[in-house]
């Protein structure tokens, strides 16, 4: 068996169609059909059930697909190692990052990395955290630049913390709760007791977004069991602007709040540290996975950028 045959069977199994697999592999359909027939004859067993609805794997086919996936992954890792041996004269990084973190870190980081290693290709996937974690688990990405989960971490993902950012509560200056916040040493804004948000109208982000997950964790920690979810949306900037106009209350990271505070002049209130009201920017990788030299150097560029940014 050759790596080409392994790839052929793996692709056919995933596409459930020889014609679709041929298009994906950029080869002629008759050629792919002949290759599969020849392989099945050599093995003495059918790898696929053929039906009008498409191709499905036989038991032997399932074992072949499992083996092919493993062998091709080993081969891919070997190519990565060869890239290291070549002193990064060639190579590829596949990283996932959330949209805002991409805008925040990539312009400076990519410029620095490209100046040092101009022949290494960087493939960037931008999506929400949950979608990126699925891609990491599937093997489609090498590492992620995301915010770590607040409560339950995925058992097969490692989260290497880079930077912590506290959350703040945002509401209209006219909201009566503003007067109940107290100034405390060590906090950038007056501290509001989170329990006072019980039964208050809230502007929430989608449950798939990590800001929402952190917000829910803060409310849960404070024992807040009922809030009025007035609006649910995906854009944290819109959420802040609406909160500043008195349409509800929202929570966002301090770093994000500074981007829109001038547009709506809302009240920003800190949250007591006992509620663990923060999120952690991190590098997420699969436990025990291999990070290439290029991956490691790119991550170092991110660390250096954050260190420099914090010193400004």
Tab-separated table of C-alpha atoms in Angstrom:
chain	number	residue	atom	x	y	z
A	1	UNK	CA	0.000	0.000	0.000
A	2	UNK	CA	1.213	3.475	-0.858
A	3	UNK	CA	0.446	6.821	0.769
A	4	UNK	CA	-1.494	7.650	-2.400
A	5	UNK	CA	-3.768	4.643	-1.903
A	6	UNK	CA	-4.246	5.551	1.767
A	7	UNK	CA	-5.246	9.079	0.772
A	8	UNK	CA	-7.577	7.802	-1.949
A	9	UNK	CA	-9.550	5.533	0.410
A	10	UNK	CA	-9.631	8.154	3.179
A	11	UNK	CA	-10.988	10.799	0.794
A	12	UNK	CA	-13.609	8.494	-0.739
A	13	UNK	CA	-14.795	7.522	2.737
A	14	UNK	CA	-15.129	11.155	3.796
A	15	UNK	CA	-16.880	12.244	0.586
A	16	UNK	CA	-19.003	9.048	0.293
A	17	UNK	CA	-18.702	9.469	-3.463
A	18	UNK	CA	-15.970	8.642	-5.982
A	19	UNK	CA	-16.862	11.623	-8.161
A	20	UNK	CA	-16.681	14.068	-5.253
A	21	UNK	CA	-13.470	12.472	-4.012
A	22	UNK	CA	-11.955	12.740	-7.490
A	23	UNK	CA	-12.725	16.450	-7.596
A	24	UNK	CA	-11.185	16.952	-4.145
A	25	UNK	CA	-8.073	15.014	-5.184
A	26	UNK	CA	-7.872	16.730	-8.591
A	27	UNK	CA	-7.748	13.441	-10.503
A	28	UNK	CA	-10.018	11.843	-13.108
A	29	UNK	CA	-12.933	9.820	-11.765
A	30	UNK	CA	-12.174	6.693	-13.906
A	31	UNK	CA	-8.597	6.694	-12.639
A	32	UNK	CA	-9.750	6.836	-9.008
A	33	UNK	CA	-12.293	4.057	-9.598
A	34	UNK	CA	-9.623	1.840	-11.163
A	35	UNK	CA	-7.222	2.495	-8.288
A	36	UNK	CA	-9.860	1.523	-5.735
A	37	UNK	CA	-10.833	-1.620	-7.657
A	38	UNK	CA	-7.180	-2.647	-7.946
A	39	UNK	CA	-6.604	-2.120	-4.229
A	40	UNK	CA	-9.684	-4.156	-3.259
A	41	UNK	CA	-8.502	-6.977	-5.540
A	42	UNK	CA	-5.061	-6.936	-3.892
A	43	UNK	CA	-6.607	-7.034	-0.433
A	44	UNK	CA	-9.195	-9.631	-1.403
A	45	UNK	CA	-11.977	-7.740	0.330
A	46	UNK	CA	-14.429	-4.928	-0.476
A	47	UNK	CA	-13.780	-1.662	1.328
A	48	UNK	CA	-17.098	-0.013	0.448
A	49	UNK	CA	-20.761	-0.905	0.189
A	50	UNK	CA	-22.051	0.500	-3.090
A	51	UNK	CA	-25.624	1.808	-3.085
A	52	UNK	CA	-27.666	4.412	-4.932
A	53	UNK	CA	-27.402	6.666	-1.880
A	54	UNK	CA	-23.613	6.592	-1.988
A	55	UNK	CA	-20.615	4.655	-0.661
A	56	UNK	CA	-20.340	3.461	2.929
A	57	UNK	CA	-17.458	1.620	4.542
A	58	UNK	CA	-17.541	-2.116	5.133
A	59	UNK	CA	-16.047	-3.402	8.381
A	60	UNK	CA	-12.755	-3.988	6.546
A	61	UNK	CA	-13.107	-0.511	5.077
A	62	UNK	CA	-13.554	1.014	8.541
A	63	UNK	CA	-10.334	-0.664	9.722
A	64	UNK	CA	-8.517	0.513	6.598
A	65	UNK	CA	-9.797	4.089	7.079
A	66	UNK	CA	-8.659	4.124	10.705
A	67	UNK	CA	-5.208	2.850	9.731
A	68	UNK	CA	-4.946	5.268	6.803
A	69	UNK	CA	-5.786	8.256	9.015
A	70	UNK	CA	-3.097	7.281	11.507
A	71	UNK	CA	-0.427	6.634	8.894
A	72	UNK	CA	-1.137	9.876	7.035
A	73	UNK	CA	-0.965	11.802	10.327
A	74	UNK	CA	2.418	10.209	11.082
A	75	UNK	CA	3.575	11.192	7.617
A	76	UNK	CA	2.350	14.757	8.153
A	77	UNK	CA	4.256	14.975	11.449
A	78	UNK	CA	7.335	13.707	9.664
A	79	UNK	CA	7.049	16.499	7.094
A	80	UNK	CA	6.867	18.995	9.972
A	81	UNK	CA	10.053	17.557	11.435
A	82	UNK	CA	11.751	17.853	8.043
A	83	UNK	CA	10.737	21.532	8.028
A	84	UNK	CA	12.549	21.935	11.345
A	85	UNK	CA	15.648	20.238	9.934
A	86	UNK	CA	15.626	22.683	7.034
A	87	UNK	CA	15.902	25.590	9.502
A	88	UNK	CA	12.457	26.883	8.567
A	89	UNK	CA	13.315	27.378	4.918
A	90	UNK	CA	9.868	25.915	4.360
A	91	UNK	CA	6.944	25.117	6.622
A	92	UNK	CA	3.413	25.992	7.584
A	93	UNK	CA	1.636	27.181	10.714
A	94	UNK	CA	-2.091	26.567	11.163
A	95	UNK	CA	-3.422	28.722	13.965
A	96	UNK	CA	-6.903	29.632	15.123
A	97	UNK	CA	-7.766	32.933	16.769
A	98	UNK	CA	-10.908	34.842	17.715
A	99	UNK	CA	-11.751	37.901	15.624
A	100	UNK	CA	-10.907	40.534	18.223
A	101	UNK	CA	-7.695	38.870	19.363
A	102	UNK	CA	-6.702	38.627	15.711
A	103	UNK	CA	-7.135	42.375	15.247
A	104	UNK	CA	-5.327	43.005	18.531
A	105	UNK	CA	-2.263	40.780	18.126
A	106	UNK	CA	-1.754	39.638	14.526
A	107	UNK	CA	-0.708	42.873	12.746
A	108	UNK	CA	2.388	43.272	14.911
A	109	UNK	CA	3.048	39.562	15.515
A	110	UNK	CA	2.769	38.474	11.880
A	111	UNK	CA	5.016	41.322	10.757
A	112	UNK	CA	7.725	40.330	13.226
A	113	UNK	CA	7.449	36.637	12.375
A	114	UNK	CA	7.481	37.208	8.617
A	115	UNK	CA	10.588	39.396	8.885
A	116	UNK	CA	12.377	36.579	10.729
A	117	UNK	CA	11.024	33.583	8.748
A	118	UNK	CA	9.730	34.805	5.354
A	119	UNK	CA	9.350	31.314	3.847
A	120	UNK	CA	7.026	29.886	6.486
A	121	UNK	CA	3.351	30.049	5.470
A	122	UNK	CA	0.894	31.117	8.172
A	123	UNK	CA	-2.702	29.934	7.777
A	124	UNK	CA	-5.070	31.815	10.097
A	125	UNK	CA	-8.589	30.638	10.981
A	126	UNK	CA	-10.815	33.251	12.639
A	127	UNK	CA	-13.967	32.081	14.414
A	128	UNK	CA	-15.599	31.926	17.841
A	129	UNK	CA	-13.856	29.944	20.579
A	130	UNK	CA	-16.093	26.873	20.518
A	131	UNK	CA	-15.717	26.462	16.750
A	132	UNK	CA	-11.949	26.865	16.992
A	133	UNK	CA	-11.700	24.237	19.734
A	134	UNK	CA	-13.583	21.793	17.500
A	135	UNK	CA	-11.076	22.440	14.713
A	136	UNK	CA	-8.174	21.907	17.124
A	137	UNK	CA	-9.641	18.591	18.301
A	138	UNK	CA	-10.111	17.461	14.688
A	139	UNK	CA	-6.447	18.103	13.945
A	140	UNK	CA	-7.154	20.894	11.462
A	141	UNK	CA	-5.256	23.466	13.574
A	142	UNK	CA	-1.921	23.345	15.416
A	143	UNK	CA	-2.770	25.761	18.223
A	144	UNK	CA	-5.242	28.474	19.206
A	145	UNK	CA	-4.978	32.001	20.584
A	146	UNK	CA	-8.189	32.263	22.590
A	147	UNK	CA	-9.554	32.917	26.056
A	148	UNK	CA	-9.565	29.943	28.406
A	149	UNK	CA	-12.895	28.505	29.600
A	150	UNK	CA	-14.133	29.791	32.929
A	151	UNK	CA	-15.419	26.551	34.405
A	152	UNK	CA	-15.146	23.208	32.604
A	153	UNK	CA	-11.994	22.763	30.535
A	154	UNK	CA	-11.830	20.207	27.748
A	155	UNK	CA	-9.828	17.237	29.085
A	156	UNK	CA	-7.692	16.872	25.972
A	157	UNK	CA	-6.827	20.569	25.542
A	158	UNK	CA	-4.054	22.366	27.434
A	159	UNK	CA	-4.500	26.092	28.163
A	160	UNK	CA	-1.235	28.027	28.626
A	161	UNK	CA	-2.163	31.379	30.199
A	162	UNK	CA	-0.643	34.483	28.604
A	163	UNK	CA	-2.522	37.420	30.123
A	164	UNK	CA	-5.426	38.101	32.503
A	165	UNK	CA	-8.132	40.702	31.832
A	166	UNK	CA	-10.811	41.587	34.420
A	167	UNK	CA	-14.466	41.994	33.466
A	168	UNK	CA	-16.419	45.174	34.151
A	169	UNK	CA	-20.129	45.934	34.360
A	170	UNK	CA	-21.449	48.502	31.892
A	171	UNK	CA	-24.671	50.483	32.275
A	172	UNK	CA	-26.072	53.952	31.765
A	173	UNK	CA	-24.791	56.766	33.969
A	174	UNK	CA	-28.446	57.319	34.967
A	175	UNK	CA	-28.913	53.794	36.327
A	176	UNK	CA	-29.619	53.943	40.107
A	177	UNK	CA	-27.161	51.064	40.671
A	178	UNK	CA	-24.262	53.396	39.841
A	179	UNK	CA	-24.751	55.175	43.176
A	180	UNK	CA	-24.478	51.858	45.037
A	181	UNK	CA	-20.980	51.107	43.728
A	182	UNK	CA	-18.134	51.723	46.188
A	183	UNK	CA	-14.597	52.862	45.530
A	184	UNK	CA	-12.048	50.256	46.597
A	185	UNK	CA	-8.283	50.211	46.426
A	186	UNK	CA	-6.864	48.134	43.587
A	187	UNK	CA	-9.858	48.445	41.280
A	188	UNK	CA	-9.975	50.789	38.242
A	189	UNK	CA	-13.650	51.712	38.839
A	190	UNK	CA	-16.093	51.712	41.763
A	191	UNK	CA	-17.031	48.153	42.719
A	192	UNK	CA	-20.657	47.047	42.315
A	193	UNK	CA	-21.958	44.035	44.223
A	194	UNK	CA	-22.960	41.542	41.522
A	195	UNK	CA	-25.932	40.297	43.561
A	196	UNK	CA	-27.629	43.620	42.843
A	197	UNK	CA	-28.081	42.489	39.234
A	198	UNK	CA	-30.849	40.099	40.325
A	199	UNK	CA	-33.948	40.788	38.171
A	200	UNK	CA	-32.137	43.520	36.224
A	201	UNK	CA	-32.486	43.793	32.404
A	202	UNK	CA	-29.343	42.352	30.792
A	203	UNK	CA	-27.833	42.634	27.340
A	204	UNK	CA	-26.243	39.258	26.680
A	205	UNK	CA	-23.994	37.847	23.982
A	206	UNK	CA	-24.596	34.488	22.300
A	207	UNK	CA	-24.111	31.402	24.482
A	208	UNK	CA	-21.455	30.193	22.031
A	209	UNK	CA	-19.241	33.176	22.868
A	210	UNK	CA	-16.757	33.023	25.725
A	211	UNK	CA	-17.761	36.493	26.999
A	212	UNK	CA	-21.256	35.096	27.623
A	213	UNK	CA	-19.864	31.999	29.295
A	214	UNK	CA	-17.736	34.119	31.650
A	215	UNK	CA	-20.722	36.411	32.360
A	216	UNK	CA	-22.892	33.409	33.248
A	217	UNK	CA	-20.145	32.066	35.521
A	218	UNK	CA	-19.881	35.414	37.361
A	219	UNK	CA	-23.646	35.574	37.914
A	220	UNK	CA	-23.702	31.966	39.083
A	221	UNK	CA	-20.840	32.586	41.513
A	222	UNK	CA	-22.738	35.577	42.945
A	223	UNK	CA	-25.895	33.512	43.398
A	224	UNK	CA	-27.862	35.531	40.846
A	225	UNK	CA	-30.552	33.125	39.673
A	226	UNK	CA	-32.775	35.416	37.628
A	227	UNK	CA	-32.003	38.247	35.231
A	228	UNK	CA	-34.141	39.707	32.488
A	229	UNK	CA	-32.354	38.925	29.231
A	230	UNK	CA	-33.589	41.961	27.338
A	231	UNK	CA	-31.390	41.568	24.232
A	232	UNK	CA	-29.144	38.771	22.931
A	233	UNK	CA	-26.610	39.565	20.202
A	234	UNK	CA	-23.105	38.641	18.996
A	235	UNK	CA	-21.320	41.998	18.889
A	236	UNK	CA	-19.843	43.115	22.209
A	237	UNK	CA	-19.374	46.660	20.853
A	238	UNK	CA	-23.101	46.942	20.145
A	239	UNK	CA	-23.847	45.542	23.593
A	240	UNK	CA	-21.762	48.297	25.214
A	241	UNK	CA	-23.346	51.050	23.158
A	242	UNK	CA	-26.850	49.825	24.007
A	243	UNK	CA	-25.950	49.597	27.694
A	244	UNK	CA	-24.643	53.157	27.594
A	245	UNK	CA	-27.992	54.273	26.216
A	246	UNK	CA	-29.828	52.714	29.144
A	247	UNK	CA	-31.300	49.709	27.340
A	248	UNK	CA	-29.856	47.244	29.841
A	249	UNK	CA	-26.695	46.104	31.600
A	250	UNK	CA	-23.844	44.078	30.137
A	251	UNK	CA	-20.442	42.667	31.107
A	252	UNK	CA	-17.302	42.780	28.983
A	253	UNK	CA	-13.537	42.515	29.569
A	254	UNK	CA	-11.856	45.752	30.617
A	255	UNK	CA	-9.642	45.700	27.526
A	256	UNK	CA	-12.710	45.568	25.268
A	257	UNK	CA	-14.596	48.273	27.166
A	258	UNK	CA	-11.950	50.856	26.360
A	259	UNK	CA	-12.672	50.537	22.647
A	260	UNK	CA	-16.169	52.036	22.804
A	261	UNK	CA	-16.388	53.994	26.043
A	262	UNK	CA	-15.832	57.303	24.251
A	263	UNK	CA	-18.767	56.712	21.900
A	264	UNK	CA	-21.468	56.155	24.510
A	265	UNK	CA	-19.980	57.429	27.821
A	266	UNK	CA	-21.480	54.608	29.917
A	267	UNK	CA	-20.811	53.922	33.569
A	268	UNK	CA	-18.053	51.331	34.059
A	269	UNK	CA	-18.107	49.436	37.348
A	270	UNK	CA	-15.604	46.913	38.656
A	271	UNK	CA	-16.464	43.481	40.053
A	272	UNK	CA	-15.019	42.189	43.325
A	273	UNK	CA	-12.233	39.646	42.910
A	274	UNK	CA	-14.177	37.074	44.970
A	275	UNK	CA	-16.344	36.433	41.895
A	276	UNK	CA	-13.322	35.550	39.727
A	277	UNK	CA	-14.582	38.093	37.203
A	278	UNK	CA	-11.905	37.804	34.533
A	279	UNK	CA	-10.833	35.774	31.569
A	280	UNK	CA	-7.406	34.542	30.550
A	281	UNK	CA	-5.902	34.939	27.120
A	282	UNK	CA	-4.081	31.702	26.397
A	283	UNK	CA	-2.449	29.378	23.914
A	284	UNK	CA	-4.533	26.206	23.532
A	285	UNK	CA	-2.974	22.975	22.265
A	286	UNK	CA	-3.873	19.292	22.306
A	287	UNK	CA	-2.325	17.429	25.213
A	288	UNK	CA	0.771	15.591	24.069
A	289	UNK	CA	0.674	17.135	20.607
A	290	UNK	CA	3.773	18.053	18.621
A	291	UNK	CA	4.421	21.761	18.098
A	292	UNK	CA	6.844	22.494	15.297
A	293	UNK	CA	9.734	24.880	15.701
A	294	UNK	CA	7.769	27.395	13.614
A	295	UNK	CA	4.757	27.066	15.957
A	296	UNK	CA	6.955	27.617	19.004
A	297	UNK	CA	8.659	30.670	17.522
A	298	UNK	CA	5.326	32.219	16.509
A	299	UNK	CA	4.006	31.730	20.038
A	300	UNK	CA	7.158	33.408	21.341
A	301	UNK	CA	6.426	36.406	19.094
A	302	UNK	CA	2.943	36.671	20.631
A	303	UNK	CA	4.392	36.565	24.148
A	304	UNK	CA	6.908	39.279	23.312
A	305	UNK	CA	4.212	41.488	21.804
A	306	UNK	CA	1.987	41.176	24.881
A	307	UNK	CA	4.909	41.919	27.189
A	308	UNK	CA	5.804	45.036	25.190
A	309	UNK	CA	2.153	46.133	24.975
A	310	UNK	CA	1.719	45.818	28.739
A	311	UNK	CA	4.789	47.960	29.352
A	312	UNK	CA	3.444	50.845	27.260
